Amino acid sequence: MSTLIIIPTYNERENVASIVGRVRASTPDVFVLVVDDSSPDGTGEIADALAAADDHVRVLHRAGKEGLGAAYREGMQWALAAGYDRIVEMDADGSHRPEELHRLLEAVETADVVLGSRWVPGGGVENWPASRRLLSRGGSAYSRLALGVPVKDATGGYRAFTARALERIRFTDVASQGYCFQIDMLRRAYDEGLRIVEVPITFVEREHGASKMTTGIVVEAMLRVTGWGIMGLPRRFRRRPEPTAPIEEPVEL
């Protein structure tokens, strides 16, 4: 099956060549789509040079900075139109290790959605302060409680989808930005009864550039998750039909 890795970028000139090179080295058969939001630091030009040298690399230039969710939506639309079977989300800063990509690709052979999880056995984080760990674990726990989605890591951005899953999720309707995009996609997949698995990954804090995490992103996620939880209460109190493929226990690879 053909696989596309979507890597959104904004001011990642120090990271984009490295991450694309690592993806291509670790999984030579996959294709890479860099989605650049007109980075003023020249990231897009570096990506163009990578594409010119490698026929497995593509670049999608966007008019301006519109957020992570918008970048992924446009990349996913591009992927489906091009006929890719599997679509993977990956950060540009190296926090998602390409050397662990094989775990997601192996799992998505029998699942609809695969989450690279920091909080299942075998997963973890490196170089994070206690406050970041608390924020990540707390966000996932709150999402699990509010939405009833039984996964350990609801906010992570290292994920694989089948093309069929993206079509059923109706991702083009997802208005969320920032990391709330990941929660929104997950709840839609769960509500559709898709088969979701988690595989362990190690998240490594970026070495170059600035984190895109802001207070506004956290507030957006809290408000939206709370709203979705309230709207979903009637359905959760009714007997819910069994999903066509239930949530799995973490996959040990």
PDB file of C-alpha atoms in Angstrom:
ATOM      1  CA  MET A   1       0.000   0.000   0.000  1.00  0.00           C
ATOM      2  CA  SER A   2       1.174   3.541  -0.713  1.00  0.00           C
ATOM      3  CA  THR A   3       1.968   5.701   2.296  1.00  0.00           C
ATOM      4  CA  LEU A   4       2.247   9.483   2.610  1.00  0.00           C
ATOM      5  CA  ILE A   5       3.834  11.229   5.587  1.00  0.00           C
ATOM      6  CA  ILE A   6       2.439  14.745   6.094  1.00  0.00           C
ATOM      7  CA  ILE A   7       4.863  17.132   7.787  1.00  0.00           C
ATOM      8  CA  PRO A   8       3.500  20.648   8.457  1.00  0.00           C
ATOM      9  CA  THR A   9       6.156  23.354   8.754  1.00  0.00           C
ATOM     10  CA  TYR A  10       6.429  26.934   9.876  1.00  0.00           C
ATOM     11  CA  ASN A  11       9.911  28.323  10.496  1.00  0.00           C
ATOM     12  CA  GLU A  12      11.568  24.901  10.618  1.00  0.00           C
ATOM     13  CA  ARG A  13      14.632  25.592   8.458  1.00  0.00           C
ATOM     14  CA  GLU A  14      16.886  23.988  11.073  1.00  0.00           C
ATOM     15  CA  ASN A  15      14.829  20.794  11.148  1.00  0.00           C
ATOM     16  CA  VAL A  16      13.133  20.115   7.823  1.00  0.00           C
ATOM     17  CA  ALA A  17      16.076  18.571   5.948  1.00  0.00           C
ATOM     18  CA  SER A  18      16.962  16.364   8.898  1.00  0.00           C
ATOM     19  CA  ILE A  19      13.453  15.044   9.480  1.00  0.00           C
ATOM     20  CA  VAL A  20      12.801  14.340   5.805  1.00  0.00           C
ATOM     21  CA  GLY A  21      16.153  12.590   5.503  1.00  0.00           C
ATOM     22  CA  ARG A  22      15.457  10.431   8.540  1.00  0.00           C
ATOM     23  CA  VAL A  23      12.029   9.442   7.218  1.00  0.00           C
ATOM     24  CA  ARG A  24      13.463   8.458   3.855  1.00  0.00           C
ATOM     25  CA  ALA A  25      16.305   6.514   5.484  1.00  0.00           C
ATOM     26  CA  SER A  26      14.112   4.610   7.929  1.00  0.00           C
ATOM     27  CA  THR A  27      11.261   3.791   5.516  1.00  0.00           C
ATOM     28  CA  PRO A  28      12.486   4.175   1.921  1.00  0.00           C
ATOM     29  CA  ASP A  29       9.175   3.230   0.296  1.00  0.00           C
ATOM     30  CA  VAL A  30       7.085   6.036   1.806  1.00  0.00           C
ATOM     31  CA  PHE A  31       6.401   9.446   0.285  1.00  0.00           C
ATOM     32  CA  VAL A  32       6.701  12.728   2.156  1.00  0.00           C
ATOM     33  CA  LEU A  33       4.545  15.828   1.781  1.00  0.00           C
ATOM     34  CA  VAL A  34       5.909  18.978   3.418  1.00  0.00           C
ATOM     35  CA  VAL A  35       3.071  21.463   3.996  1.00  0.00           C
ATOM     36  CA  ASP A  36       4.678  24.852   4.491  1.00  0.00           C
ATOM     37  CA  ASP A  37       2.745  27.914   5.678  1.00  0.00           C
ATOM     38  CA  SER A  38       4.918  30.451   3.813  1.00  0.00           C
ATOM     39  CA  SER A  39       7.649  30.295   6.453  1.00  0.00           C
ATOM     40  CA  PRO A  40       9.559  33.597   6.457  1.00  0.00           C
ATOM     41  CA  ASP A  41      12.782  31.800   7.421  1.00  0.00           C
ATOM     42  CA  GLY A  42      13.027  29.980   4.071  1.00  0.00           C
ATOM     43  CA  THR A  43      11.763  26.552   5.147  1.00  0.00           C
ATOM     44  CA  GLY A  44       9.690  26.270   1.972  1.00  0.00           C
ATOM     45  CA  GLU A  45      12.706  26.863  -0.263  1.00  0.00           C
ATOM     46  CA  ILE A  46      14.669  24.176   1.562  1.00  0.00           C
ATOM     47  CA  ALA A  47      11.749  21.782   1.112  1.00  0.00           C
ATOM     48  CA  ASP A  48      11.643  22.589  -2.603  1.00  0.00           C
ATOM     49  CA  ALA A  49      15.326  21.685  -2.882  1.00  0.00           C
ATOM     50  CA  LEU A  50      14.684  18.375  -1.108  1.00  0.00           C
ATOM     51  CA  ALA A  51      11.835  17.613  -3.523  1.00  0.00           C
ATOM     52  CA  ALA A  52      13.989  18.460  -6.522  1.00  0.00           C
ATOM     53  CA  ALA A  53      16.577  15.921  -5.353  1.00  0.00           C
ATOM     54  CA  ASP A  54      14.151  13.141  -4.326  1.00  0.00           C
ATOM     55  CA  ASP A  55      11.095  11.988  -6.275  1.00  0.00           C
ATOM     56  CA  HIS A  56       9.525  10.697  -3.045  1.00  0.00           C
ATOM     57  CA  VAL A  57       9.274  14.208  -1.580  1.00  0.00           C
ATOM     58  CA  ARG A  58       6.527  16.693  -2.403  1.00  0.00           C
ATOM     59  CA  VAL A  59       5.881  20.236  -1.162  1.00  0.00           C
ATOM     60  CA  LEU A  60       2.556  22.006  -0.675  1.00  0.00           C
ATOM     61  CA  HIS A  61       2.910  25.765  -0.241  1.00  0.00           C
ATOM     62  CA  ARG A  62       0.136  27.581   1.594  1.00  0.00           C
ATOM     63  CA  ALA A  63      -0.566  31.296   1.519  1.00  0.00           C
ATOM     64  CA  GLY A  64       0.160  31.981   5.183  1.00  0.00           C
ATOM     65  CA  LYS A  65       0.159  30.695   8.730  1.00  0.00           C
ATOM     66  CA  GLU A  66      -3.300  29.235   9.385  1.00  0.00           C
ATOM     67  CA  GLY A  67      -2.583  26.667  12.075  1.00  0.00           C
ATOM     68  CA  LEU A  68      -1.742  22.998  12.435  1.00  0.00           C
ATOM     69  CA  GLY A  69      -5.275  21.755  11.854  1.00  0.00           C
ATOM     70  CA  ALA A  70      -5.659  23.636   8.571  1.00  0.00           C
ATOM     71  CA  ALA A  71      -2.298  22.347   7.358  1.00  0.00           C
ATOM     72  CA  TYR A  72      -3.237  18.747   8.101  1.00  0.00           C
ATOM     73  CA  ARG A  73      -6.669  19.098   6.491  1.00  0.00           C
ATOM     74  CA  GLU A  74      -5.171  20.423   3.274  1.00  0.00           C
ATOM     75  CA  GLY A  75      -2.466  17.762   3.307  1.00  0.00           C
ATOM     76  CA  MET A  76      -5.039  15.018   3.828  1.00  0.00           C
ATOM     77  CA  GLN A  77      -7.172  16.324   0.977  1.00  0.00           C
ATOM     78  CA  TRP A  78      -4.078  16.281  -1.231  1.00  0.00           C
ATOM     79  CA  ALA A  79      -3.268  12.714  -0.130  1.00  0.00           C
ATOM     80  CA  LEU A  80      -6.736  11.340  -0.862  1.00  0.00           C
ATOM     81  CA  ALA A  81      -6.886  13.070  -4.231  1.00  0.00           C
ATOM     82  CA  ALA A  82      -3.513  11.526  -5.095  1.00  0.00           C
ATOM     83  CA  GLY A  83      -4.739   8.046  -4.127  1.00  0.00           C
ATOM     84  CA  TYR A  84      -2.591   7.222  -1.099  1.00  0.00           C
ATOM     85  CA  ASP A  85      -3.800   4.312   1.043  1.00  0.00           C
ATOM     86  CA  ARG A  86      -2.225   5.305   4.359  1.00  0.00           C
ATOM     87  CA  ILE A  87      -1.632   8.811   5.683  1.00  0.00           C
ATOM     88  CA  VAL A  88       0.634   9.637   8.627  1.00  0.00           C
ATOM     89  CA  GLU A  89       0.915  12.827  10.685  1.00  0.00           C
ATOM     90  CA  MET A  90       4.400  13.759  11.877  1.00  0.00           C
ATOM     91  CA  ASP A  91       5.954  16.854  13.451  1.00  0.00           C
ATOM     92  CA  ALA A  92       8.838  18.569  11.685  1.00  0.00           C
ATOM     93  CA  ASP A  93      10.939  19.184  14.792  1.00  0.00           C
ATOM     94  CA  GLY A  94      12.156  15.630  15.377  1.00  0.00           C
ATOM     95  CA  SER A  95       9.958  14.999  18.413  1.00  0.00           C
ATOM     96  CA  HIS A  96       8.316  12.161  16.463  1.00  0.00           C
ATOM     97  CA  ARG A  97      11.139   9.773  15.712  1.00  0.00           C
ATOM     98  CA  PRO A  98      11.020   8.445  12.128  1.00  0.00           C
ATOM     99  CA  GLU A  99      12.857   5.370  13.360  1.00  0.00           C
ATOM    100  CA  GLU A 100       9.621   4.357  15.149  1.00  0.00           C
ATOM    101  CA  LEU A 101       7.431   4.893  12.088  1.00  0.00           C
ATOM    102  CA  HIS A 102       7.471   1.174  11.305  1.00  0.00           C
ATOM    103  CA  ARG A 103       5.404   0.539  14.456  1.00  0.00           C
ATOM    104  CA  LEU A 104       2.575   2.712  13.198  1.00  0.00           C
ATOM    105  CA  LEU A 105       2.720   1.265   9.689  1.00  0.00           C
ATOM    106  CA  GLU A 106       2.663  -2.321  10.926  1.00  0.00           C
ATOM    107  CA  ALA A 107      -0.311  -1.615  13.200  1.00  0.00           C
ATOM    108  CA  VAL A 108      -2.339   0.245  10.546  1.00  0.00           C
ATOM    109  CA  GLU A 109      -2.321  -2.889   8.397  1.00  0.00           C
ATOM    110  CA  THR A 110      -5.121  -4.212  10.637  1.00  0.00           C
ATOM    111  CA  ALA A 111      -6.444  -0.992  12.211  1.00  0.00           C
ATOM    112  CA  ASP A 112      -8.176   2.128  10.926  1.00  0.00           C
ATOM    113  CA  VAL A 113      -6.385   4.628  13.161  1.00  0.00           C
ATOM    114  CA  VAL A 114      -3.080   4.183  14.992  1.00  0.00           C
ATOM    115  CA  LEU A 115      -1.955   6.509  17.766  1.00  0.00           C
ATOM    116  CA  GLY A 116       1.705   6.839  18.633  1.00  0.00           C
ATOM    117  CA  SER A 117       1.289   6.895  22.403  1.00  0.00           C
ATOM    118  CA  ARG A 118       3.594   8.310  25.053  1.00  0.00           C
ATOM    119  CA  TRP A 119       1.555   6.932  27.937  1.00  0.00           C
ATOM    120  CA  VAL A 120       1.216   3.213  27.219  1.00  0.00           C
ATOM    121  CA  PRO A 121       3.763   0.643  28.418  1.00  0.00           C
ATOM    122  CA  GLY A 122       6.937   1.099  26.414  1.00  0.00           C
ATOM    123  CA  GLY A 123       6.199   4.730  25.570  1.00  0.00           C
ATOM    124  CA  GLY A 124       7.667   7.837  27.143  1.00  0.00           C
ATOM    125  CA  VAL A 125       9.063  11.336  26.748  1.00  0.00           C
ATOM    126  CA  GLU A 126      12.569  12.772  26.858  1.00  0.00           C
ATOM    127  CA  ASN A 127      13.704  16.188  28.085  1.00  0.00           C
ATOM    128  CA  TRP A 128      10.300  17.305  29.327  1.00  0.00           C
ATOM    129  CA  PRO A 129       9.843  19.193  32.597  1.00  0.00           C
ATOM    130  CA  ALA A 130       7.286  17.920  35.077  1.00  0.00           C
ATOM    131  CA  SER A 131       4.861  20.686  34.051  1.00  0.00           C
ATOM    132  CA  ARG A 132       4.726  19.454  30.435  1.00  0.00           C
ATOM    133  CA  ARG A 133       4.218  15.869  31.551  1.00  0.00           C
ATOM    134  CA  LEU A 134       1.372  16.956  33.820  1.00  0.00           C
ATOM    135  CA  LEU A 135      -0.233  19.022  31.055  1.00  0.00           C
ATOM    136  CA  SER A 136      -0.092  16.157  28.556  1.00  0.00           C
ATOM    137  CA  ARG A 137      -1.311  13.467  30.945  1.00  0.00           C
ATOM    138  CA  GLY A 138      -3.967  15.793  32.349  1.00  0.00           C
ATOM    139  CA  GLY A 139      -5.219  16.746  28.888  1.00  0.00           C
ATOM    140  CA  SER A 140      -5.552  13.122  27.867  1.00  0.00           C
ATOM    141  CA  ALA A 141      -7.259  12.185  31.137  1.00  0.00           C
ATOM    142  CA  TYR A 142      -9.741  15.057  30.825  1.00  0.00           C
ATOM    143  CA  SER A 143     -10.501  14.147  27.205  1.00  0.00           C
ATOM    144  CA  ARG A 144     -11.015  10.516  28.190  1.00  0.00           C
ATOM    145  CA  LEU A 145     -13.395  11.514  30.984  1.00  0.00           C
ATOM    146  CA  ALA A 146     -15.322  14.172  29.048  1.00  0.00           C
ATOM    147  CA  LEU A 147     -15.648  12.299  25.771  1.00  0.00           C
ATOM    148  CA  GLY A 148     -15.617   8.673  26.874  1.00  0.00           C
ATOM    149  CA  VAL A 149     -12.831   7.771  24.451  1.00  0.00           C
ATOM    150  CA  PRO A 150     -10.769   5.032  26.159  1.00  0.00           C
ATOM    151  CA  VAL A 151      -7.233   5.835  25.027  1.00  0.00           C
ATOM    152  CA  LYS A 152      -4.171   6.753  27.054  1.00  0.00           C
ATOM    153  CA  ASP A 153      -2.811   9.490  24.773  1.00  0.00           C
ATOM    154  CA  ALA A 154      -5.548  11.607  23.215  1.00  0.00           C
ATOM    155  CA  THR A 155      -3.427  14.646  22.358  1.00  0.00           C
ATOM    156  CA  GLY A 156      -0.403  13.159  20.593  1.00  0.00           C
ATOM    157  CA  GLY A 157       0.237  14.090  16.984  1.00  0.00           C
ATOM    158  CA  TYR A 158       2.102  11.023  15.674  1.00  0.00           C
ATOM    159  CA  ARG A 159      -0.713   9.110  13.976  1.00  0.00           C
ATOM    160  CA  ALA A 160      -1.552   6.911  11.019  1.00  0.00           C
ATOM    161  CA  PHE A 161      -4.905   6.702   9.227  1.00  0.00           C
ATOM    162  CA  THR A 162      -6.210   4.585   6.417  1.00  0.00           C
ATOM    163  CA  ALA A 163      -7.781   6.516   3.555  1.00  0.00           C
ATOM    164  CA  ARG A 164     -11.098   4.868   4.409  1.00  0.00           C
ATOM    165  CA  ALA A 165     -10.875   6.141   7.986  1.00  0.00           C
ATOM    166  CA  LEU A 166     -10.270   9.726   6.898  1.00  0.00           C
ATOM    167  CA  GLU A 167     -13.263   9.606   4.589  1.00  0.00           C
ATOM    168  CA  ARG A 168     -15.518   8.314   7.375  1.00  0.00           C
ATOM    169  CA  ILE A 169     -14.229  10.862   9.880  1.00  0.00           C
ATOM    170  CA  ARG A 170     -15.175  13.670   7.457  1.00  0.00           C
ATOM    171  CA  PHE A 171     -12.012  15.500   8.422  1.00  0.00           C
ATOM    172  CA  THR A 172     -12.790  18.468   6.184  1.00  0.00           C
ATOM    173  CA  ASP A 173     -15.488  19.438   8.716  1.00  0.00           C
ATOM    174  CA  VAL A 174     -12.962  19.624  11.584  1.00  0.00           C
ATOM    175  CA  ALA A 175     -12.675  23.300  12.502  1.00  0.00           C
ATOM    176  CA  SER A 176     -10.288  22.826  15.428  1.00  0.00           C
ATOM    177  CA  GLN A 177      -6.761  24.201  15.300  1.00  0.00           C
ATOM    178  CA  GLY A 178      -3.659  23.480  17.319  1.00  0.00           C
ATOM    179  CA  TYR A 179      -3.507  20.292  19.341  1.00  0.00           C
ATOM    180  CA  CYS A 180      -7.282  20.302  19.713  1.00  0.00           C
ATOM    181  CA  PHE A 181      -7.327  19.077  16.111  1.00  0.00           C
ATOM    182  CA  GLN A 182      -5.928  15.756  17.340  1.00  0.00           C
ATOM    183  CA  ILE A 183      -8.651  15.326  19.962  1.00  0.00           C
ATOM    184  CA  ASP A 184     -11.353  16.239  17.455  1.00  0.00           C
ATOM    185  CA  MET A 185     -10.100  13.683  14.925  1.00  0.00           C
ATOM    186  CA  LEU A 186      -9.928  11.013  17.619  1.00  0.00           C
ATOM    187  CA  ARG A 187     -13.468  11.563  18.927  1.00  0.00           C
ATOM    188  CA  ARG A 188     -14.840  11.450  15.384  1.00  0.00           C
ATOM    189  CA  ALA A 189     -13.023   8.183  14.705  1.00  0.00           C
ATOM    190  CA  TYR A 190     -14.377   6.677  17.910  1.00  0.00           C
ATOM    191  CA  ASP A 191     -17.921   7.859  17.205  1.00  0.00           C
ATOM    192  CA  GLU A 192     -17.685   6.205  13.772  1.00  0.00           C
ATOM    193  CA  GLY A 193     -16.794   2.885  15.394  1.00  0.00           C
ATOM    194  CA  LEU A 194     -13.380   2.730  13.740  1.00  0.00           C
ATOM    195  CA  ARG A 195     -10.723   0.352  14.989  1.00  0.00           C
ATOM    196  CA  ILE A 196      -8.205   2.388  16.980  1.00  0.00           C
ATOM    197  CA  VAL A 197      -4.961   1.083  18.465  1.00  0.00           C
ATOM    198  CA  GLU A 198      -2.120   2.675  20.387  1.00  0.00           C
ATOM    199  CA  VAL A 199       1.534   1.805  19.894  1.00  0.00           C
ATOM    200  CA  PRO A 200       4.362   2.978  22.174  1.00  0.00           C
ATOM    201  CA  ILE A 201       6.597   5.827  21.038  1.00  0.00           C
ATOM    202  CA  THR A 202       9.208   7.975  22.723  1.00  0.00           C
ATOM    203  CA  PHE A 203       8.556  11.692  22.278  1.00  0.00           C
ATOM    204  CA  VAL A 204      11.764  13.734  22.184  1.00  0.00           C
ATOM    205  CA  GLU A 205      11.646  17.469  22.911  1.00  0.00           C
ATOM    206  CA  ARG A 206      12.877  19.563  19.986  1.00  0.00           C
ATOM    207  CA  GLU A 207      16.517  20.692  19.920  1.00  0.00           C
ATOM    208  CA  HIS A 208      16.134  23.543  17.404  1.00  0.00           C
ATOM    209  CA  GLY A 209      13.518  26.252  16.965  1.00  0.00           C
ATOM    210  CA  ALA A 210      10.636  27.316  19.161  1.00  0.00           C
ATOM    211  CA  SER A 211       7.719  25.183  20.331  1.00  0.00           C
ATOM    212  CA  LYS A 212       4.331  26.046  18.806  1.00  0.00           C
ATOM    213  CA  MET A 213       2.540  25.321  22.109  1.00  0.00           C
ATOM    214  CA  THR A 214       0.809  28.415  23.491  1.00  0.00           C
ATOM    215  CA  THR A 215      -1.693  29.222  26.220  1.00  0.00           C
ATOM    216  CA  GLY A 216      -4.290  29.897  23.524  1.00  0.00           C
ATOM    217  CA  ILE A 217      -3.920  26.363  22.180  1.00  0.00           C
ATOM    218  CA  VAL A 218      -4.496  24.898  25.644  1.00  0.00           C
ATOM    219  CA  VAL A 219      -7.539  27.115  26.280  1.00  0.00           C
ATOM    220  CA  GLU A 220      -9.066  26.227  22.915  1.00  0.00           C
ATOM    221  CA  ALA A 221      -8.692  22.522  23.657  1.00  0.00           C
ATOM    222  CA  MET A 222     -10.250  22.809  27.124  1.00  0.00           C
ATOM    223  CA  LEU A 223     -13.241  24.799  25.889  1.00  0.00           C
ATOM    224  CA  ARG A 224     -13.929  22.585  22.892  1.00  0.00           C
ATOM    225  CA  VAL A 225     -13.539  19.309  24.798  1.00  0.00           C
ATOM    226  CA  THR A 226     -15.897  20.573  27.498  1.00  0.00           C
ATOM    227  CA  GLY A 227     -18.464  21.565  24.871  1.00  0.00           C
ATOM    228  CA  TRP A 228     -18.225  18.237  23.054  1.00  0.00           C
ATOM    229  CA  GLY A 229     -18.563  16.402  26.329  1.00  0.00           C
ATOM    230  CA  ILE A 230     -21.744  18.264  27.285  1.00  0.00           C
ATOM    231  CA  MET A 231     -23.282  17.771  23.840  1.00  0.00           C
ATOM    232  CA  GLY A 232     -22.468  14.074  23.929  1.00  0.00           C
ATOM    233  CA  LEU A 233     -23.959  13.340  27.353  1.00  0.00           C
ATOM    234  CA  PRO A 234     -27.385  12.157  26.085  1.00  0.00           C
ATOM    235  CA  ARG A 235     -25.751   9.713  23.707  1.00  0.00           C
ATOM    236  CA  ARG A 236     -23.413   8.403  26.384  1.00  0.00           C
ATOM    237  CA  PHE A 237     -26.327   7.697  28.740  1.00  0.00           C
ATOM    238  CA  ARG A 238     -28.178   5.777  26.048  1.00  0.00           C
ATOM    239  CA  ARG A 239     -27.029   2.284  25.203  1.00  0.00           C
ATOM    240  CA  ARG A 240     -24.437   2.760  22.535  1.00  0.00           C
ATOM    241  CA  PRO A 241     -24.170   0.202  19.694  1.00  0.00           C
ATOM    242  CA  GLU A 242     -20.987  -1.822  19.657  1.00  0.00           C
ATOM    243  CA  PRO A 243     -18.384  -0.307  17.329  1.00  0.00           C
ATOM    244  CA  THR A 244     -17.717  -2.247  14.136  1.00  0.00           C
ATOM    245  CA  ALA A 245     -14.165  -2.682  15.398  1.00  0.00           C
ATOM    246  CA  PRO A 246     -13.644  -1.892  19.097  1.00  0.00           C
ATOM    247  CA  ILE A 247     -10.765  -0.079  20.733  1.00  0.00           C
ATOM    248  CA  GLU A 248      -7.814  -2.370  21.183  1.00  0.00           C
ATOM    249  CA  GLU A 249      -5.345  -2.734  24.002  1.00  0.00           C
ATOM    250  CA  PRO A 250      -1.933  -1.162  23.280  1.00  0.00           C
ATOM    251  CA  VAL A 251      -0.067  -3.061  20.589  1.00  0.00           C
ATOM    252  CA  GLU A 252       3.226  -4.457  21.831  1.00  0.00           C
ATOM    253  CA  LEU A 253       5.791  -4.598  19.010  1.00  0.00           C
TER     254      LEU A 253
END
